[in-house]
JSON list of C-alpha atoms and ligand atoms in Angstrom, two decimals:
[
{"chain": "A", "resi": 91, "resn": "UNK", "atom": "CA", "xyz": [22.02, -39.52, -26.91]},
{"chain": "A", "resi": 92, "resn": "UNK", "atom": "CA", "xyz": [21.12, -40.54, -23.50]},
{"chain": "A", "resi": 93, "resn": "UNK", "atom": "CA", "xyz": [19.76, -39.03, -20.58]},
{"chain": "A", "resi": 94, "resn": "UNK", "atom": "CA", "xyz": [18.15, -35.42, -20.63]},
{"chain": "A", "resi": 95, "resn": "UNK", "atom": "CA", "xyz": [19.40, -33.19, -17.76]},
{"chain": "A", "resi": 96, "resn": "UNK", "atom": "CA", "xyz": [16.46, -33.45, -15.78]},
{"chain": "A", "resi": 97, "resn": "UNK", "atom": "CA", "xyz": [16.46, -37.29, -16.09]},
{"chain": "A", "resi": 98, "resn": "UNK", "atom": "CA", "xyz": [19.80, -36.75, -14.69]},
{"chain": "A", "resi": 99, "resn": "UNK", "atom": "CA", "xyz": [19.19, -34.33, -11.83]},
{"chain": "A", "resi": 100, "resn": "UNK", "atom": "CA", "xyz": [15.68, -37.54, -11.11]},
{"chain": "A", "resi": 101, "resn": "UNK", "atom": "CA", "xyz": [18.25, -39.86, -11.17]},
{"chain": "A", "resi": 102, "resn": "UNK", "atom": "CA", "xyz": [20.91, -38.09, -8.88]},
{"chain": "A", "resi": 103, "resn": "UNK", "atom": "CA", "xyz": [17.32, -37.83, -6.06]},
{"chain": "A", "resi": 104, "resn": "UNK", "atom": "CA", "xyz": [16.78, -41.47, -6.58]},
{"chain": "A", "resi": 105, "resn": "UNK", "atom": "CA", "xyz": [20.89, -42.40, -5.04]},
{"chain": "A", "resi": 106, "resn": "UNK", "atom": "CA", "xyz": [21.17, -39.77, -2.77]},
{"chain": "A", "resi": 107, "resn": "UNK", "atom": "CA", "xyz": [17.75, -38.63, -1.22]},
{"chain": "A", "resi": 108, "resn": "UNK", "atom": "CA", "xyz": [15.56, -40.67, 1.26]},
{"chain": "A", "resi": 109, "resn": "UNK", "atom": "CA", "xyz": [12.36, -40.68, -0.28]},
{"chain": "A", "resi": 110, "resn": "UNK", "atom": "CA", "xyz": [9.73, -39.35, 2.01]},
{"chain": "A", "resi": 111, "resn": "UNK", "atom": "CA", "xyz": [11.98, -36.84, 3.30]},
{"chain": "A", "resi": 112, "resn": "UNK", "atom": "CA", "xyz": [11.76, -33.32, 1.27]},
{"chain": "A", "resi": 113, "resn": "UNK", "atom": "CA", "xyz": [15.20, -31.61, 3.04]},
{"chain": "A", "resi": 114, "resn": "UNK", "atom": "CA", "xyz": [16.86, -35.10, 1.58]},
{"chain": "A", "resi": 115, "resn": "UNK", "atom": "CA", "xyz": [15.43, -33.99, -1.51]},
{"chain": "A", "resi": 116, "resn": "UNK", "atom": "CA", "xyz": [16.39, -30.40, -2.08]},
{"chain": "A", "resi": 117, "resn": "UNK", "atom": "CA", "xyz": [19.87, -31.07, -0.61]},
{"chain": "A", "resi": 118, "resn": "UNK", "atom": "CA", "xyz": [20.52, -34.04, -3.21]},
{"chain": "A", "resi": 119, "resn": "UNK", "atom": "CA", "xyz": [19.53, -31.55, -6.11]},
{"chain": "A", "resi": 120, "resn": "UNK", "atom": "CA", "xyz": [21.61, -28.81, -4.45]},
{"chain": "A", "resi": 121, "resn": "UNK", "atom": "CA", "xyz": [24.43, -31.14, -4.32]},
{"chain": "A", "resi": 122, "resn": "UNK", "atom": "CA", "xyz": [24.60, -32.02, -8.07]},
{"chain": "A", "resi": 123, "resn": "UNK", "atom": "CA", "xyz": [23.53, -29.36, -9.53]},
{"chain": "A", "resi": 124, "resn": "UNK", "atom": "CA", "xyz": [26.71, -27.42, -7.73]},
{"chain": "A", "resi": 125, "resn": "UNK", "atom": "CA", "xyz": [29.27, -29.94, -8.32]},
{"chain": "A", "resi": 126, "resn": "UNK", "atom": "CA", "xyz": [28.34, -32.07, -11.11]},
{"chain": "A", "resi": 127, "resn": "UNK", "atom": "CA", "xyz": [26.03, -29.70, -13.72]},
{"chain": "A", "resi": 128, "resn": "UNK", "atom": "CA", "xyz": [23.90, -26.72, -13.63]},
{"chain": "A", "resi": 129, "resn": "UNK", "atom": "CA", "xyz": [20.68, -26.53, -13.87]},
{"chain": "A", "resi": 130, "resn": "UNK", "atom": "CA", "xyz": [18.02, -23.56, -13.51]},
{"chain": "A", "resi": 131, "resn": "UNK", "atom": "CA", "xyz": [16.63, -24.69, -10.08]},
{"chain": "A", "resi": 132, "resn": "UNK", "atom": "CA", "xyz": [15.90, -21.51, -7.75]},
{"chain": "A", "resi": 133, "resn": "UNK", "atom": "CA", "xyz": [19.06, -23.29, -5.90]},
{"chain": "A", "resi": 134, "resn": "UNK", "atom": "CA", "xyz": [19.70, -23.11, -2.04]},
{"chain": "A", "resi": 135, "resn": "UNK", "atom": "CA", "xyz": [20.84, -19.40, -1.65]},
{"chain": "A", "resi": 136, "resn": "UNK", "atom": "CA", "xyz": [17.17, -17.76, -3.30]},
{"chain": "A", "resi": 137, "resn": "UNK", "atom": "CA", "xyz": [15.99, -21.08, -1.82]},
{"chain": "A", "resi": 138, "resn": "UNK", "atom": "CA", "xyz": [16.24, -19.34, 1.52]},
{"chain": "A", "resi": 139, "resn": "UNK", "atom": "CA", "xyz": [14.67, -16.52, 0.44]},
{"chain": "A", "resi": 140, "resn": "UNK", "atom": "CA", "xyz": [11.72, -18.33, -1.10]},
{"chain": "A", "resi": 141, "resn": "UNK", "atom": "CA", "xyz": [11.60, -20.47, 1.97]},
{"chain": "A", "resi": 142, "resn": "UNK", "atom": "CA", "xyz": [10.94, -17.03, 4.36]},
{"chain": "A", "resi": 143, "resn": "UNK", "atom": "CA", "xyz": [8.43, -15.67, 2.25]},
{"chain": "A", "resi": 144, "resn": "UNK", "atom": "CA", "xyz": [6.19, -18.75, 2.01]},
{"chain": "A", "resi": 145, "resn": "UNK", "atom": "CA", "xyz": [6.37, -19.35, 5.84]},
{"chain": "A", "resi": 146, "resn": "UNK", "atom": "CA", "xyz": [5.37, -15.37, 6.09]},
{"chain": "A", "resi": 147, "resn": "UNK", "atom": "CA", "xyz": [2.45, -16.01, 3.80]},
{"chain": "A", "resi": 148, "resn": "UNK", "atom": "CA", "xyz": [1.56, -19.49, 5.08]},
{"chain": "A", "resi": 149, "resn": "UNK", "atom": "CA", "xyz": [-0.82, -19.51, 2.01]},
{"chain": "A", "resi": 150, "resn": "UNK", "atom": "CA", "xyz": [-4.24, -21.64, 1.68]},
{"chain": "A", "resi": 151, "resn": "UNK", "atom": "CA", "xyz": [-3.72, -21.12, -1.98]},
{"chain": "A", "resi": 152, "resn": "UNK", "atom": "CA", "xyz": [-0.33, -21.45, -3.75]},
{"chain": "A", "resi": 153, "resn": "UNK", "atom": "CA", "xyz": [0.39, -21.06, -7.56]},
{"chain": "A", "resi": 154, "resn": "UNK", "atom": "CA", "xyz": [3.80, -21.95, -9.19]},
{"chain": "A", "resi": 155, "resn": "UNK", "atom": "CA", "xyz": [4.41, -21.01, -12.79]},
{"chain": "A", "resi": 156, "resn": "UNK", "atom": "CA", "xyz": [7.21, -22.89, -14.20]},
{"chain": "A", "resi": 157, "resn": "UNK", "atom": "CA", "xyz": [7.59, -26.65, -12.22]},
{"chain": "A", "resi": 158, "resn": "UNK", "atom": "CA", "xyz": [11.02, -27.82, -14.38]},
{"chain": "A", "resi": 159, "resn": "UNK", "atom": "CA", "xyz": [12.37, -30.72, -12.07]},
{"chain": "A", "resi": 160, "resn": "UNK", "atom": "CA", "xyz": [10.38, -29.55, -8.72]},
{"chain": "A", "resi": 161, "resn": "UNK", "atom": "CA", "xyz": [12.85, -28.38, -6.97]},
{"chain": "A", "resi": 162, "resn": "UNK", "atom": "CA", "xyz": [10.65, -25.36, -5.86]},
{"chain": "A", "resi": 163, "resn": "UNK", "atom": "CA", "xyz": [7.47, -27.11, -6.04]},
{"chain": "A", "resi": 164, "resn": "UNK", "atom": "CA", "xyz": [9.19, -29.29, -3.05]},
{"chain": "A", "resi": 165, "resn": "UNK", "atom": "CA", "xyz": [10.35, -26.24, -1.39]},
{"chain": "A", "resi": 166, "resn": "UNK", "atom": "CA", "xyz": [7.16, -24.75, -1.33]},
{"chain": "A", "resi": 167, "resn": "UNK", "atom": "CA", "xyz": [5.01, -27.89, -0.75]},
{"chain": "A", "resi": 168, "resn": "UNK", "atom": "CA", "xyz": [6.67, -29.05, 2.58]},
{"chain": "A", "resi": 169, "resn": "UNK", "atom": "CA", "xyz": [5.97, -25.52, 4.07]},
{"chain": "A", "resi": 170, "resn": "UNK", "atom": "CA", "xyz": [2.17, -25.95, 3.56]},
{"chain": "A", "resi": 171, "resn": "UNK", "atom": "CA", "xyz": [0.18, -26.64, 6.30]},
{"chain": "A", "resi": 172, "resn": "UNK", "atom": "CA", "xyz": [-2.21, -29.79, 5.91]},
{"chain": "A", "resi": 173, "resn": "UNK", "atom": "CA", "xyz": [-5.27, -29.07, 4.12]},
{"chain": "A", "resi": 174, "resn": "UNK", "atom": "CA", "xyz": [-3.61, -26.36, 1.84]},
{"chain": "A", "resi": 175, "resn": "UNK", "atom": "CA", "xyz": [-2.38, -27.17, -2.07]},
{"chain": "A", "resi": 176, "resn": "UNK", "atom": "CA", "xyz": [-0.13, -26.00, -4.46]},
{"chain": "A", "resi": 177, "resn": "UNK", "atom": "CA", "xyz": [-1.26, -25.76, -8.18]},
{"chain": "A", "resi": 178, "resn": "UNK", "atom": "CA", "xyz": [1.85, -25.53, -10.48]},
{"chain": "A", "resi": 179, "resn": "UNK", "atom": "CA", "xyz": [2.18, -25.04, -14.29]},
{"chain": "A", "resi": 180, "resn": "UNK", "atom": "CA", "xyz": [4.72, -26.09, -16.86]},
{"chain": "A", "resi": 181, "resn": "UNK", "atom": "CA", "xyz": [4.67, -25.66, -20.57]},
{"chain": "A", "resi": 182, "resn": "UNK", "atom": "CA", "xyz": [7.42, -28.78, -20.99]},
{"chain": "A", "resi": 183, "resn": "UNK", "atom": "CA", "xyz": [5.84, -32.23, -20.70]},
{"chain": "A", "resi": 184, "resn": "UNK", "atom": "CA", "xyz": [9.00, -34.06, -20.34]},
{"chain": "A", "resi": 185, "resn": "UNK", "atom": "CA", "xyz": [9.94, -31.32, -17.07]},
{"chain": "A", "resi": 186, "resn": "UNK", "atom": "CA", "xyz": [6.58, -32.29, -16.09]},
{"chain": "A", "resi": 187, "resn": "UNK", "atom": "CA", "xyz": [7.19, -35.98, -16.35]},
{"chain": "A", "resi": 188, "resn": "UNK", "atom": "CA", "xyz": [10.01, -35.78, -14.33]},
{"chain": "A", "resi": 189, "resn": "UNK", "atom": "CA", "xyz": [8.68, -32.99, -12.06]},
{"chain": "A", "resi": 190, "resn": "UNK", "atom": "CA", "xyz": [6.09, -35.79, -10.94]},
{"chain": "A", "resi": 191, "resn": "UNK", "atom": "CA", "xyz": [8.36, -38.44, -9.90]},
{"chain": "A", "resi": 192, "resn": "UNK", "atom": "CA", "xyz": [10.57, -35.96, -8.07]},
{"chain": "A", "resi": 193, "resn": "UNK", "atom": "CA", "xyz": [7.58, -34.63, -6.05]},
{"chain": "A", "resi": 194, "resn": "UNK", "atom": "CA", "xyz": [6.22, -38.18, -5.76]},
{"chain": "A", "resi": 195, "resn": "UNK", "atom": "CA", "xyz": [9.64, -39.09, -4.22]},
{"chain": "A", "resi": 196, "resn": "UNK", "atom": "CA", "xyz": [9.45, -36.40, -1.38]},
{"chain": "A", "resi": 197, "resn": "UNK", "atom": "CA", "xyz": [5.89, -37.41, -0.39]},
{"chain": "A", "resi": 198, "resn": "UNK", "atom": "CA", "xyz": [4.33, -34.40, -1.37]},
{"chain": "A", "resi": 199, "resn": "UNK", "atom": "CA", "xyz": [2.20, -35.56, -4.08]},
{"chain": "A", "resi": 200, "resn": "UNK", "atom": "CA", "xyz": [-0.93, -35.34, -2.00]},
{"chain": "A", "resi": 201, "resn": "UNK", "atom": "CA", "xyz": [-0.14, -31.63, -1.53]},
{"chain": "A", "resi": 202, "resn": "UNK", "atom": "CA", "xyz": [0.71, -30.53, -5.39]},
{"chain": "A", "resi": 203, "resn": "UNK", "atom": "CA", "xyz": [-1.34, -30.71, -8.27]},
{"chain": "A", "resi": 204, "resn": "UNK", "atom": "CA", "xyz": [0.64, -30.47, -11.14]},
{"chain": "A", "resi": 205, "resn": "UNK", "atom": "CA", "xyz": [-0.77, -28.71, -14.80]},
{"chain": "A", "resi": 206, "resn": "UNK", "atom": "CA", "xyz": [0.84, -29.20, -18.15]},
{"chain": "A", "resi": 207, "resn": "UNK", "atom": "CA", "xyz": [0.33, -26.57, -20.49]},
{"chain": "A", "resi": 208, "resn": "UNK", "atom": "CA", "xyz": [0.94, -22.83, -21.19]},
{"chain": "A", "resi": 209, "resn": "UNK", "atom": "CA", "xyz": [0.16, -20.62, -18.88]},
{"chain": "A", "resi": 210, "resn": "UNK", "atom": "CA", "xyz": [-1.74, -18.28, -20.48]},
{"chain": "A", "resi": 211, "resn": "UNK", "atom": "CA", "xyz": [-4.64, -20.92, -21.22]},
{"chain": "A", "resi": 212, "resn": "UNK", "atom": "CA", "xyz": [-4.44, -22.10, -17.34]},
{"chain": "A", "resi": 213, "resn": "UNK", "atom": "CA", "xyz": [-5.01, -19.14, -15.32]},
{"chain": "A", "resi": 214, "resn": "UNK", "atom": "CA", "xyz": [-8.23, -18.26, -16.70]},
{"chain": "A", "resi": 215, "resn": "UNK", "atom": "CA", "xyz": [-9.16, -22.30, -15.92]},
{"chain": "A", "resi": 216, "resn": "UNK", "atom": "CA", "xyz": [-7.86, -22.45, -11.94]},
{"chain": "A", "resi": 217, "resn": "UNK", "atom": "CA", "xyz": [-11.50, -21.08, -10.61]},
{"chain": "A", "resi": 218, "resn": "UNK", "atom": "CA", "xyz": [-13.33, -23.14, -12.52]},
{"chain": "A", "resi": 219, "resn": "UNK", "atom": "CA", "xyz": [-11.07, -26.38, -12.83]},
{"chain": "A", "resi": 220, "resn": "UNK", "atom": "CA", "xyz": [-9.68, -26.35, -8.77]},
{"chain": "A", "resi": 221, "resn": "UNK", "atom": "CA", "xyz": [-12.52, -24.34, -7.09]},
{"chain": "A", "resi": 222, "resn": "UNK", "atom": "CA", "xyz": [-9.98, -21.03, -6.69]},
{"chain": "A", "resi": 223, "resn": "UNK", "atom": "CA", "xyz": [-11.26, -18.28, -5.58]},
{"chain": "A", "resi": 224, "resn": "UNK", "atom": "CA", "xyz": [-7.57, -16.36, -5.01]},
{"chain": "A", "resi": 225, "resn": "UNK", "atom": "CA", "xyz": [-4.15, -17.33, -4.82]},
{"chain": "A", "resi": 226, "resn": "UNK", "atom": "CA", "xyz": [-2.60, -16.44, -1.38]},
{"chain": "A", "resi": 227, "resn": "UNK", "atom": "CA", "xyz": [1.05, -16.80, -3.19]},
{"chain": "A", "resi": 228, "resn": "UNK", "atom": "CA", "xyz": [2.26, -16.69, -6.54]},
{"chain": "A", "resi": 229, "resn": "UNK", "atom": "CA", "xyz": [5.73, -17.80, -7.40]},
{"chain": "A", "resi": 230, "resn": "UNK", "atom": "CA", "xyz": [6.71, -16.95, -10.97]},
{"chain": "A", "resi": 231, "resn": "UNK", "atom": "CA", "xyz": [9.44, -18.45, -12.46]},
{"chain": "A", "resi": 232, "resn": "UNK", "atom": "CA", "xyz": [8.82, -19.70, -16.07]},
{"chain": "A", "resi": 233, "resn": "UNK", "atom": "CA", "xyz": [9.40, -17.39, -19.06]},
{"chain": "A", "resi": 234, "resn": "UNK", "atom": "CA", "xyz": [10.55, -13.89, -18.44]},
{"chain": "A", "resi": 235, "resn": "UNK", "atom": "CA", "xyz": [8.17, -12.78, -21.33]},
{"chain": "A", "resi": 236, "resn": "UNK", "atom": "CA", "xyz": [5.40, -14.18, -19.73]},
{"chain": "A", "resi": 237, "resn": "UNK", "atom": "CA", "xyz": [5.64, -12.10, -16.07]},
{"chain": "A", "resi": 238, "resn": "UNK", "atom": "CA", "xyz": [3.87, -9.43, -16.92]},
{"chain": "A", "resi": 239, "resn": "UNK", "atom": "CA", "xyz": [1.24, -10.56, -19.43]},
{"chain": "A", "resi": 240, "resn": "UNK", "atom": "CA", "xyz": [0.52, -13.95, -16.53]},
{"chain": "A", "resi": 241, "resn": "UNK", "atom": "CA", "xyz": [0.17, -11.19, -14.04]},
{"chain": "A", "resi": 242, "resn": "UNK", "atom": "CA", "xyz": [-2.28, -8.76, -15.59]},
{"chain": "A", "resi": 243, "resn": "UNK", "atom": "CA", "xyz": [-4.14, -12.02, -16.59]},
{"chain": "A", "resi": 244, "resn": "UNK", "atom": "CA", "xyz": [-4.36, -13.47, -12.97]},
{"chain": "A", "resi": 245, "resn": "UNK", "atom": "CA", "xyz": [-5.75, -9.83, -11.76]},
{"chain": "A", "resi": 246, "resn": "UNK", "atom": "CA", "xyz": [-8.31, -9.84, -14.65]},
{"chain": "A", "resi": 247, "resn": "UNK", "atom": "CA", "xyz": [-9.61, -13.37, -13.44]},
{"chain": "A", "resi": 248, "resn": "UNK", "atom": "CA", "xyz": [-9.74, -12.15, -10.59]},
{"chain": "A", "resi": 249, "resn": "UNK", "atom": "CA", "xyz": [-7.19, -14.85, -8.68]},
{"chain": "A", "resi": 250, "resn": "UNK", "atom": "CA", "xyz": [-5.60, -11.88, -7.11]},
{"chain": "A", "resi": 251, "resn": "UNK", "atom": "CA", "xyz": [-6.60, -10.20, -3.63]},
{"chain": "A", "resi": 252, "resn": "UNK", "atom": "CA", "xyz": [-5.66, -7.72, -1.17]},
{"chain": "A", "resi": 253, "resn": "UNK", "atom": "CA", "xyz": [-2.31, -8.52, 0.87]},
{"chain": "A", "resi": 254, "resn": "UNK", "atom": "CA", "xyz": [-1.80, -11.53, -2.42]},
{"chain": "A", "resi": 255, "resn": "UNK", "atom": "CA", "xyz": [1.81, -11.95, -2.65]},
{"chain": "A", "resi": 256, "resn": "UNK", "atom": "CA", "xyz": [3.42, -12.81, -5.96]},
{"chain": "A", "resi": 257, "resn": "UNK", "atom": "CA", "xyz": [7.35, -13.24, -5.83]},
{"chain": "A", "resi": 258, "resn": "UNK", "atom": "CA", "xyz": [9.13, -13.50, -8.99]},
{"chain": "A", "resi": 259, "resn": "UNK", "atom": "CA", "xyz": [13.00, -15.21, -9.40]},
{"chain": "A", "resi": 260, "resn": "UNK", "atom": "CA", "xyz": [15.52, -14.15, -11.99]},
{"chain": "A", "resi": 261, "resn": "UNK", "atom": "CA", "xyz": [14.73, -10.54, -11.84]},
{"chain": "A", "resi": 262, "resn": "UNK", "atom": "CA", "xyz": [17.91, -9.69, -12.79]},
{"chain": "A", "resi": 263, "resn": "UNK", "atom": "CA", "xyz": [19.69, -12.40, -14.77]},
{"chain": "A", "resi": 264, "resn": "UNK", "atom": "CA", "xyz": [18.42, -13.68, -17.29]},
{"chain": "A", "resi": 265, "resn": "UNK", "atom": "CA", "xyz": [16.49, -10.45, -16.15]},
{"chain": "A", "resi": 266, "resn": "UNK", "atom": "CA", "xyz": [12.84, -9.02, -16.12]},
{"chain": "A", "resi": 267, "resn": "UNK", "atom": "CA", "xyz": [12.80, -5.21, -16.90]},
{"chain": "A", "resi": 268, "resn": "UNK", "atom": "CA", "xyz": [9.12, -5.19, -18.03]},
{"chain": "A", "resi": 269, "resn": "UNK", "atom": "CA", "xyz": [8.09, -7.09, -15.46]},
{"chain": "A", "resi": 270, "resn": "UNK", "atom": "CA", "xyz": [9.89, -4.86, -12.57]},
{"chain": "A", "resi": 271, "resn": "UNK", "atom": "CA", "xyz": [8.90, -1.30, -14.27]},
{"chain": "A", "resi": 272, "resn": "UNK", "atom": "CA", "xyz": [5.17, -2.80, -13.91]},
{"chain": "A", "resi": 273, "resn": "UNK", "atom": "CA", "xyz": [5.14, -3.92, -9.74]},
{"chain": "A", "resi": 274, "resn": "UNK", "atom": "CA", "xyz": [7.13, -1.04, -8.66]},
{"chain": "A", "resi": 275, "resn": "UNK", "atom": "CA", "xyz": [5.69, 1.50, -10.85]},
{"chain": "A", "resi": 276, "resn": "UNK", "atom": "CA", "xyz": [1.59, 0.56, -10.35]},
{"chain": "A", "resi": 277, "resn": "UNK", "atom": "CA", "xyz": [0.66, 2.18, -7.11]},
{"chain": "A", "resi": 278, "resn": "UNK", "atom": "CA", "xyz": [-1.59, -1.49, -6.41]},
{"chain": "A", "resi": 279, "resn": "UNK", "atom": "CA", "xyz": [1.49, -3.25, -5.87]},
{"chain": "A", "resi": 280, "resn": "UNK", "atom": "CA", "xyz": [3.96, -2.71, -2.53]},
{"chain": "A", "resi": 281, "resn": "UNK", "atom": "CA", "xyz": [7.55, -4.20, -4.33]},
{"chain": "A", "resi": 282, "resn": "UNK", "atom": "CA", "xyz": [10.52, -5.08, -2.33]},
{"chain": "A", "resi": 283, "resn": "UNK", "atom": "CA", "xyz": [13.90, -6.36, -4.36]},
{"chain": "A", "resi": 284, "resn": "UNK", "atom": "CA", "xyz": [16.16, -9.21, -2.33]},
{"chain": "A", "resi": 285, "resn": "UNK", "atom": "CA", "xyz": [19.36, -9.30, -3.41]},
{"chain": "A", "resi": 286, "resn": "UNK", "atom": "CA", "xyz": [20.93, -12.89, -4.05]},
{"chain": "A", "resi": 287, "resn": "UNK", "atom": "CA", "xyz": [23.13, -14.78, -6.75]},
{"chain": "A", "resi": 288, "resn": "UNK", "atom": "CA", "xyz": [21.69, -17.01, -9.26]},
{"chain": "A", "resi": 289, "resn": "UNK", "atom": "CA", "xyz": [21.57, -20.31, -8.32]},
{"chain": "A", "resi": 290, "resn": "UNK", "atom": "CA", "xyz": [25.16, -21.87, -7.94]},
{"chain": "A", "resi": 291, "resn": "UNK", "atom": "CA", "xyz": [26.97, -19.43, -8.75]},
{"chain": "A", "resi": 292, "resn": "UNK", "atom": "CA", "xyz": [28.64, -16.16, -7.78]},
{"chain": "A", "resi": 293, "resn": "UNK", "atom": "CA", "xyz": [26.68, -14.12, -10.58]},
{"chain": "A", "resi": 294, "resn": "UNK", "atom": "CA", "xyz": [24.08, -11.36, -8.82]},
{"chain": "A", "resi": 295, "resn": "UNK", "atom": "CA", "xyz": [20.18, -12.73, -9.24]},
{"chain": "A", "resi": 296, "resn": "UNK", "atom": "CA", "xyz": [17.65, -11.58, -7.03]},
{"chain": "A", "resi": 297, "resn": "UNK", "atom": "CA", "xyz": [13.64, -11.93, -6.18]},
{"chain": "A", "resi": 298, "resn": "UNK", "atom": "CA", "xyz": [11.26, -9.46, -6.60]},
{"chain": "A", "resi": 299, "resn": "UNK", "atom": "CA", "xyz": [8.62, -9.70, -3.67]},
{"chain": "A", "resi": 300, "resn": "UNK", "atom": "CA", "xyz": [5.33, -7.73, -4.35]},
{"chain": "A", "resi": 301, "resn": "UNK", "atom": "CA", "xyz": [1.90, -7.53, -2.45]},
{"chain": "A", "resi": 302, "resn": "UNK", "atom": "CA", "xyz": [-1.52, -6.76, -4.35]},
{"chain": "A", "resi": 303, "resn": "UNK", "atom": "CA", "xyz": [-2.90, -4.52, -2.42]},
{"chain": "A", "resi": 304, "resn": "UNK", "atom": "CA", "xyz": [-6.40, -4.47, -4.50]},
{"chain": "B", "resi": 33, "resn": "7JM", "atom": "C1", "xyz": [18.95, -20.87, -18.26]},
{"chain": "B", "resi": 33, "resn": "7JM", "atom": "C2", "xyz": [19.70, -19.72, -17.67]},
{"chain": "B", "resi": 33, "resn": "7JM", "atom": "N1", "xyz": [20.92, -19.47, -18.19]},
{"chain": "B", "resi": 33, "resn": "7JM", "atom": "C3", "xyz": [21.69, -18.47, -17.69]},
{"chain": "B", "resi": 33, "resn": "7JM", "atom": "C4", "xyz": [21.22, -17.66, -16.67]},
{"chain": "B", "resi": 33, "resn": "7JM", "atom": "C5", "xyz": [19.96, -17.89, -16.13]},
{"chain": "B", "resi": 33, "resn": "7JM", "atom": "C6", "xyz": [19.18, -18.93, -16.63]},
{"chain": "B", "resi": 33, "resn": "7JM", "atom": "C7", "xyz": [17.84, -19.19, -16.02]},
{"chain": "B", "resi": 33, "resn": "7JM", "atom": "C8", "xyz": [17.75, -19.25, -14.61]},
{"chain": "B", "resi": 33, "resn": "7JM", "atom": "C9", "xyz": [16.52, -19.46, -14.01]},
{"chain": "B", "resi": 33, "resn": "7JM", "atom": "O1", "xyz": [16.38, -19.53, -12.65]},
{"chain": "B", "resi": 33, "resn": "7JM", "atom": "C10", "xyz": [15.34, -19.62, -14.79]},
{"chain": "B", "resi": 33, "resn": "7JM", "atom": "N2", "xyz": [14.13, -19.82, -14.16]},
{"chain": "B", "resi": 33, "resn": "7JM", "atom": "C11", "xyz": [13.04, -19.98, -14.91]},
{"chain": "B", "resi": 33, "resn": "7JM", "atom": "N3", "xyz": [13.06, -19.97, -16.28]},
{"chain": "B", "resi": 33, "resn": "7JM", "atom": "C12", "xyz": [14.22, -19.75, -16.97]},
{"chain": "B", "resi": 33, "resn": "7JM", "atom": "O2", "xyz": [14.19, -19.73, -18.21]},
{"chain": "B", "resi": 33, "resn": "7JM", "atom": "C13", "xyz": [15.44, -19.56, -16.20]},
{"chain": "B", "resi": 33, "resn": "7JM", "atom": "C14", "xyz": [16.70, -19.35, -16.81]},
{"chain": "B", "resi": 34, "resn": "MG", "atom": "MG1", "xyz": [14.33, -19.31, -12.01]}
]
């Protein structure tokens, strides 16, 4: 039955974008994923947000959860300074295969190192596996159900320490209730809400921004 959507949203990179050149990248993504199908990218308008919060941070250590196409992963990447990685985890192999050539087309593949598998069994891995010994920044945007159980698990191994920053998309739609009664309610976290639309369209989203503070 054709392509997937992601081989789609690969394909739409490949005509439009300039590879080497990440803002090419994002913007080609943007573009078709506005006007010719969605897709759940974090999108340009959280984009912005994500953008101000990972040049705030300026992280040594990154950690995505949830790649899909790499839309985010690209974001994120071409803010790192040299020397720095992001380690990011998806569940889907075919989002990962794709995921790859999308970050391999931006010239960021030096700078991401890209996990398949669940979560869960990850986390407890990154020390021993990448040499970890925190996570600067977290960026959470996988499986709503998994927030708060992927949380309490990177505090218990320890990846988490004081002034860590997780941010979290889709707080509010599809929505993460658990997730925001546990960072605003547990006097370790500081939680700030921004207010924003889910990407590409006019429906309220928002990110939840919260610092560990050990
Ligand atoms: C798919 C979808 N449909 C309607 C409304 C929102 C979504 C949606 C949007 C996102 O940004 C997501 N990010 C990570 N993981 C998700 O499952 C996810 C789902
Ligand atoms: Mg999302």
């Amino acid at each position: 039955t054709g392509l997937s959507r992601p081989q789609r949203i690969l394909k739409a990179v490949q005509k439009n974008a300039t590879k080497g050149n990440p803002e090419s990248v994002i913007a080609a993504i943007d573009h078709y994923c506005r006007h010719s199908e969605w897709a759940m990218n974090v999108g340009d308008e959280k984009g912005l947000i994500l953008d101000s919060v990972v040049t705030e941070v300026n992280p040594s250590t990154a950690l995505e959860l949830g790649t899909y196409c790499g839309y985010s992963t690209v974001r994120i990447a071409r803010l790192l300074s040299p020397g720095t990685k992001l380690i990011t985890l998806e569940f889907n192999p075919d989002y990962a295969a794709i995921a790859r050539q999308i970050i391999a087309y931006a010239g960021l593949q030096d700078k991401v190192i890209l996990v398949e598998g669940p979560s869960g069994d990850l986390i407890p891995k990154m020390k021993q596996q990448h040499g970890i010994k925190s996570f600067d920044f977290v960026f959470l945007d996988h499986w709503k159900d998994r927030y708060v159980p992927d949380t309490k698990l990177l505090e218990e191994c320890g990846l988490l320490r004081k002034g860590s920053v997780l941010l979290a998309d889709n707080v509010i739609c599809p929505g993460t209730p658990e997730y925001l009664k546990y960072v605003r309610n547990d006097p370790r976290y500081e939680s700030r809400y921004f207010k924003s639309n889910l990407e590409y369209t006019k429906v309220e989203d928002g990110l939840e921004k919260s610092v560990f503070l050990g």
